[in-house]
Short mmCIF file of C-alpha atoms in Angstrom, two decimals:
data_model
loop_
_atom_site.label_atom_id
_atom_site.label_comp_id
_atom_site.label_asym_id
_atom_site.label_seq_id
_atom_site.Cartn_x
_atom_site.Cartn_y
_atom_site.Cartn_z
CA MET A 1 -62.61 10.88 217.66
CA SER A 2 -61.10 7.50 218.31
CA TYR A 3 -63.55 4.58 218.31
CA GLN A 4 -61.92 2.67 221.37
CA GLY A 5 -62.87 0.34 223.88
CA TYR A 6 -65.49 -1.83 221.74
CA GLN A 7 -65.68 -5.28 222.94
CA GLN A 8 -68.78 -7.20 220.75
CA LEU A 9 -68.06 -4.80 217.57
CA LEU A 10 -65.29 -4.22 215.49
CA VAL A 11 -65.12 -0.31 215.13
CA GLU A 12 -62.61 1.14 212.50
CA GLN A 13 -62.69 4.71 210.82
CA GLN A 14 -61.46 4.51 207.33
CA GLY A 15 -61.23 8.05 206.13
CA LYS A 16 -64.83 9.43 206.11
CA LEU A 17 -66.09 5.73 206.58
CA LEU A 18 -66.90 4.42 210.10
CA VAL A 19 -66.79 0.57 209.57
CA VAL A 20 -68.92 -1.21 212.15
CA LYS A 21 -68.54 -5.01 212.14
CA PHE A 22 -70.58 -7.77 214.19
CA ASN A 23 -67.98 -9.72 215.66
CA ASN A 24 -69.00 -12.79 217.57
CA PRO A 25 -68.38 -15.51 214.90
CA LYS A 26 -68.41 -18.50 217.39
CA LYS A 27 -72.18 -17.65 217.73
CA LYS A 28 -72.66 -16.47 213.83
CA ASN A 29 -72.40 -12.97 214.86
CA ALA A 30 -75.18 -13.09 217.47
CA ILE A 31 -76.17 -10.03 219.06
CA ASN A 32 -76.43 -9.97 222.93
CA ARG A 33 -77.37 -6.91 225.23
CA PHE A 34 -73.95 -5.90 225.57
CA THR A 35 -73.64 -5.47 221.48
CA TYR A 36 -76.85 -3.50 221.73
CA GLN A 37 -75.20 -1.10 224.24
CA GLU A 38 -72.20 -0.91 222.07
CA MET A 39 -74.42 -0.25 218.79
CA THR A 40 -76.26 2.74 220.65
CA ARG A 41 -72.50 4.13 221.97
CA VAL A 42 -71.01 4.18 218.32
CA LEU A 43 -74.48 5.53 216.56
CA THR A 44 -74.46 8.45 219.22
CA GLU A 45 -71.02 9.12 219.14
CA VAL A 46 -70.50 9.36 215.63
CA ASN A 47 -73.34 12.16 215.52
CA ASP A 48 -70.42 14.30 216.80
CA ASP A 49 -67.62 13.41 214.66
CA GLU A 50 -67.53 15.81 211.62
CA SER A 51 -64.90 13.55 210.12
CA VAL A 52 -67.17 10.72 209.17
CA SER A 53 -70.00 11.23 206.68
CA LEU A 54 -71.22 7.46 206.23
CA VAL A 55 -71.55 4.60 208.92
CA VAL A 56 -71.39 0.95 207.33
CA PHE A 57 -72.56 -2.21 209.41
CA THR A 58 -71.44 -5.65 208.09
CA GLY A 59 -70.34 -8.85 209.84
CA VAL A 60 -67.08 -10.82 210.57
CA GLY A 61 -66.80 -13.45 207.93
CA ASP A 62 -69.52 -14.82 205.70
CA ILE A 63 -72.55 -13.77 207.88
CA PHE A 64 -74.19 -10.78 208.56
CA THR A 65 -75.66 -11.91 212.18
CA ALA A 66 -78.09 -14.43 213.21
CA GLY A 67 -79.71 -12.07 215.27
CA ASN A 68 -80.61 -11.99 219.26
CA ASP A 69 -78.74 -14.35 221.46
CA LEU A 70 -81.39 -16.66 222.71
CA THR A 71 -78.93 -18.05 225.56
CA GLN A 72 -78.55 -14.85 227.59
CA SER A 73 -81.50 -15.03 229.90
CA ALA A 74 -80.27 -18.76 231.13
CA ASN A 75 -77.63 -16.73 233.46
CA SER A 76 -80.22 -14.50 234.87
CA ASP A 77 -81.72 -15.19 238.51
CA ASP A 78 -84.31 -12.51 237.75
CA LEU A 79 -85.92 -13.17 234.41
CA ASP A 80 -88.50 -10.21 234.83
CA ALA A 81 -85.72 -7.78 235.56
CA PHE A 82 -83.56 -9.35 232.64
CA PHE A 83 -86.31 -8.78 230.26
CA LYS A 84 -87.20 -5.41 231.27
CA GLN A 85 -83.45 -4.19 231.54
CA SER A 86 -83.02 -5.94 227.96
CA ASN A 87 -86.18 -4.33 226.67
CA ALA A 88 -85.06 -0.80 227.60
CA THR A 89 -81.19 -1.55 225.96
CA PHE A 90 -83.00 -2.77 222.72
CA LYS A 91 -85.13 0.53 222.74
CA ALA A 92 -82.30 2.83 223.14
CA MET A 93 -80.34 0.83 220.08
CA VAL A 94 -83.52 1.31 217.87
CA LEU A 95 -83.83 4.87 218.87
CA SER A 96 -79.77 5.42 218.14
CA PHE A 97 -80.60 4.24 214.63
CA VAL A 98 -83.60 6.43 214.16
CA ASN A 99 -81.46 9.50 215.56
CA CYS A 100 -78.46 9.03 213.68
CA ARG A 101 -77.64 12.20 211.73
CA LYS A 102 -75.03 10.25 209.46
CA ILE A 103 -75.72 8.10 206.53
CA VAL A 104 -76.63 4.33 207.99
CA PHE A 105 -75.44 1.76 205.47
CA ALA A 106 -76.25 -1.91 205.73
CA LEU A 107 -73.84 -3.90 203.79
CA VAL A 108 -75.53 -7.32 204.24
CA ASN A 109 -72.59 -9.82 203.59
CA GLY A 110 -74.75 -12.82 204.53
CA PRO A 111 -77.59 -14.41 206.41
CA ALA A 112 -79.38 -11.49 208.42
CA ILE A 113 -81.58 -13.15 211.14
CA GLY A 114 -84.39 -11.38 213.43
CA ILE A 115 -82.75 -8.03 214.36
CA GLY A 116 -80.29 -8.39 211.88
CA ALA A 117 -83.01 -8.21 208.99
CA THR A 118 -85.03 -5.46 211.06
CA ILE A 119 -82.17 -2.89 211.35
CA VAL A 120 -81.62 -3.01 207.51
CA GLY A 121 -85.04 -1.44 207.30
CA LEU A 122 -83.78 1.05 209.93
CA SER A 123 -80.53 1.88 207.49
CA ASP A 124 -80.56 4.69 204.93
CA VAL A 125 -79.22 2.36 202.19
CA ALA A 126 -79.07 -1.47 202.10
CA TRP A 127 -76.92 -3.60 199.59
CA CYS A 128 -76.78 -7.73 200.01
CA SER A 129 -74.33 -10.32 198.72
CA GLU A 130 -75.83 -12.96 196.65
CA THR A 131 -75.68 -15.35 199.48
CA ALA A 132 -77.82 -13.29 201.85
CA TYR A 133 -81.23 -14.09 203.14
CA PHE A 134 -83.56 -12.13 205.48
CA HIS A 135 -85.10 -14.19 208.32
CA THR A 136 -87.70 -12.78 211.11
CA PRO A 137 -88.89 -15.87 212.70
CA PHE A 138 -90.70 -13.66 215.77
CA THR A 139 -93.92 -15.84 215.54
CA LYS A 140 -92.04 -18.81 215.92
CA LEU A 141 -90.45 -17.51 219.13
CA GLY A 142 -93.69 -16.30 220.54
CA LEU A 143 -92.71 -12.63 219.89
CA VAL A 144 -93.71 -9.68 217.58
CA PRO A 145 -92.05 -7.69 215.11
CA GLU A 146 -89.14 -5.40 216.50
CA GLY A 147 -86.71 -2.53 215.59
CA GLY A 148 -89.43 -0.49 213.92
CA SER A 149 -90.25 -3.22 211.55
CA SER A 150 -94.00 -3.25 212.09
CA TYR A 151 -93.90 -0.05 210.29
CA MET A 152 -91.13 0.07 208.20
CA LEU A 153 -91.54 -3.45 206.56
CA PRO A 154 -95.01 -2.75 205.15
CA LEU A 155 -93.74 0.62 204.05
CA ILE A 156 -90.76 -1.16 202.12
CA LEU A 157 -92.23 -4.20 201.04
CA GLY A 158 -96.07 -3.67 200.66
CA ARG A 159 -98.30 -5.01 203.38
CA SER A 160 -98.87 -8.77 202.04
CA LYS A 161 -94.86 -9.59 201.58
CA ALA A 162 -94.18 -7.75 204.94
CA SER A 163 -96.74 -9.91 206.64
CA GLU A 164 -95.68 -12.83 205.09
CA THR A 165 -92.07 -12.13 206.00
CA LEU A 166 -92.65 -10.95 209.70
CA LEU A 167 -95.80 -12.91 210.82
CA LEU A 168 -95.40 -16.10 209.01
CA SER A 169 -91.53 -16.30 209.11
CA GLU A 170 -91.16 -16.86 205.27
CA PRO A 171 -87.45 -16.00 204.45
CA LEU A 172 -86.55 -13.03 202.11
CA SER A 173 -84.06 -14.30 199.44
CA ALA A 174 -81.44 -11.78 198.08
CA GLN A 175 -83.24 -11.64 195.15
CA GLU A 176 -86.64 -11.00 196.68
CA ALA A 177 -85.23 -8.16 198.67
CA TYR A 178 -84.05 -6.40 195.49
CA GLN A 179 -87.24 -7.08 193.83
CA PHE A 180 -89.16 -5.78 196.73
CA ASN A 181 -86.73 -2.63 197.40
CA PHE A 182 -85.64 -4.08 200.79
CA VAL A 183 -82.01 -3.60 199.11
CA SER A 184 -80.75 -1.64 196.45
CA ARG A 185 -78.06 -3.75 194.99
CA ILE A 186 -77.09 -7.39 195.07
CA PHE A 187 -73.00 -7.93 195.11
CA LYS A 188 -70.86 -10.90 194.75
CA ALA A 189 -68.36 -11.40 197.27
CA SER A 190 -65.60 -11.22 194.60
CA GLN A 191 -66.62 -7.43 193.87
CA LEU A 192 -66.18 -6.31 197.78
CA ASP A 193 -62.67 -4.78 197.43
CA SER A 194 -62.95 -4.01 193.59
CA VAL A 195 -66.39 -2.43 193.41
CA VAL A 196 -68.42 -2.11 196.80
CA TRP A 197 -65.78 -0.62 199.11
CA PRO A 198 -64.28 1.90 196.37
CA LYS A 199 -67.81 2.97 196.03
CA LEU A 200 -68.68 3.62 199.56
CA ARG A 201 -65.55 5.56 199.64
CA GLN A 202 -66.97 7.57 196.85
CA TYR A 203 -70.02 8.09 198.57
CA SER A 204 -68.36 9.23 201.42
CA GLU A 205 -66.62 12.17 200.01
CA LEU A 206 -70.08 13.71 198.76
CA PRO A 207 -70.70 17.36 200.28
CA GLN A 208 -71.36 16.33 204.03
CA ASN A 209 -74.21 19.21 204.91
CA SER A 210 -76.00 18.28 201.96
CA LEU A 211 -76.07 14.49 202.86
CA LEU A 212 -77.00 15.22 206.22
CA GLN A 213 -79.96 17.92 205.49
CA GLY A 214 -81.02 15.61 202.57
CA LYS A 215 -81.53 12.88 204.88
CA ARG A 216 -83.23 14.90 207.60
CA LEU A 217 -85.87 16.01 204.79
CA VAL A 218 -86.20 12.11 203.55
CA LYS A 219 -86.76 10.83 207.30
CA GLU A 220 -89.49 13.50 208.10
CA GLY A 221 -92.13 11.93 206.27
CA PHE A 222 -92.15 8.70 208.22
CA LEU A 223 -90.07 9.59 211.52
CA GLU A 224 -93.23 10.18 213.55
CA ASN A 225 -94.67 6.88 212.60
CA LEU A 226 -91.41 4.72 213.13
CA LEU A 227 -91.19 5.98 216.65
CA LYS A 228 -94.61 5.35 217.43
CA ALA A 229 -93.94 1.60 215.97
CA ASN A 230 -90.95 1.42 218.08
CA GLU A 231 -93.02 2.31 221.45
CA ALA A 232 -95.63 -0.07 220.93
CA GLU A 233 -93.43 -2.84 219.54
CA CYS A 234 -91.54 -2.78 222.83
CA LYS A 235 -94.34 -2.49 225.11
CA GLN A 236 -95.73 -5.62 223.49
CA LEU A 237 -92.61 -7.37 223.59
CA LEU A 238 -92.34 -7.39 227.52
CA LEU A 239 -95.79 -8.84 227.20
CA GLN A 240 -94.76 -11.29 225.29
CA PHE A 241 -91.43 -12.18 227.44
CA GLN A 242 -94.15 -13.20 230.00
CA HIS A 243 -96.21 -15.36 227.64
CA SER A 244 -96.18 -19.22 227.77
CA GLU A 245 -95.38 -19.28 223.98
CA PHE A 246 -92.19 -17.51 224.38
CA ALA A 247 -91.38 -19.76 227.45
CA GLN A 248 -91.94 -22.99 225.50
CA ALA A 249 -89.98 -21.68 222.47
CA ILE A 250 -86.95 -20.97 224.49
CA MET A 251 -87.14 -24.57 226.01
CA ASP A 252 -87.46 -25.82 222.58
CA PHE A 253 -84.53 -23.86 221.23
CA ALA A 254 -82.35 -25.02 223.94
CA SER A 255 -83.54 -28.66 223.55
CA ARG A 256 -82.42 -28.39 220.04
CA LYS A 257 -78.90 -26.76 221.22
CA ILE A 258 -78.46 -29.87 223.41
CA LYS A 259 -79.52 -32.35 220.65
CA SER A 260 -77.13 -30.85 218.06
CA LYS A 261 -74.37 -31.28 220.48
CA LEU A 262 -75.00 -35.01 221.10
#
């Protein structure tokens, strides 16, 4: 299968690895609705590709992703329709992670903000660089946890640390992420070519059917609750988009952007 036609992502097959890179360096690899559509597409297409065992998400440069592009709504004449469509697109992207049969690996090469952090919780394995940190500023934006994080983060981090991260907007350092099992390894940038990528290629050569069936069994224990969480989160996000707190947060964000350019 040839992974062609991607505009927001860099997608390259390397043997049995499919490497997917967030590719928006001018905006710190921020994700827009077209990126979400491409993420859904690649995670759906790879299910039917028997030549790929492992999908690796990482970012171009030294940042994983700055999360959702908050400037998108400025170009819409009908905000209600925009938010409904964006919500549906986002929901489909999360489901594509949940439904991906291949091993999904988050190689977090730098800061992971918002959805950049929550998709780590959706991945089967996550490693991060020593310069990475994870930040979910949903409350500051008048929003709620997303990407299944209202279920996955308490499951992984424990309720107290998850609430501190998701509700109180406290960043999670690389060391904390390792300590609380959000990532299983921390790597140095100098180890990418000599250690990290060779190890991923080694994993990709493991017997594929065994990998896929093993993943299915691991996922069965939490799949139903994760699907319920995604449904509830997306429903509440639509309500939050209509709340004055979100409108104020977007205006404050726009104001800071203007001041930073002066």
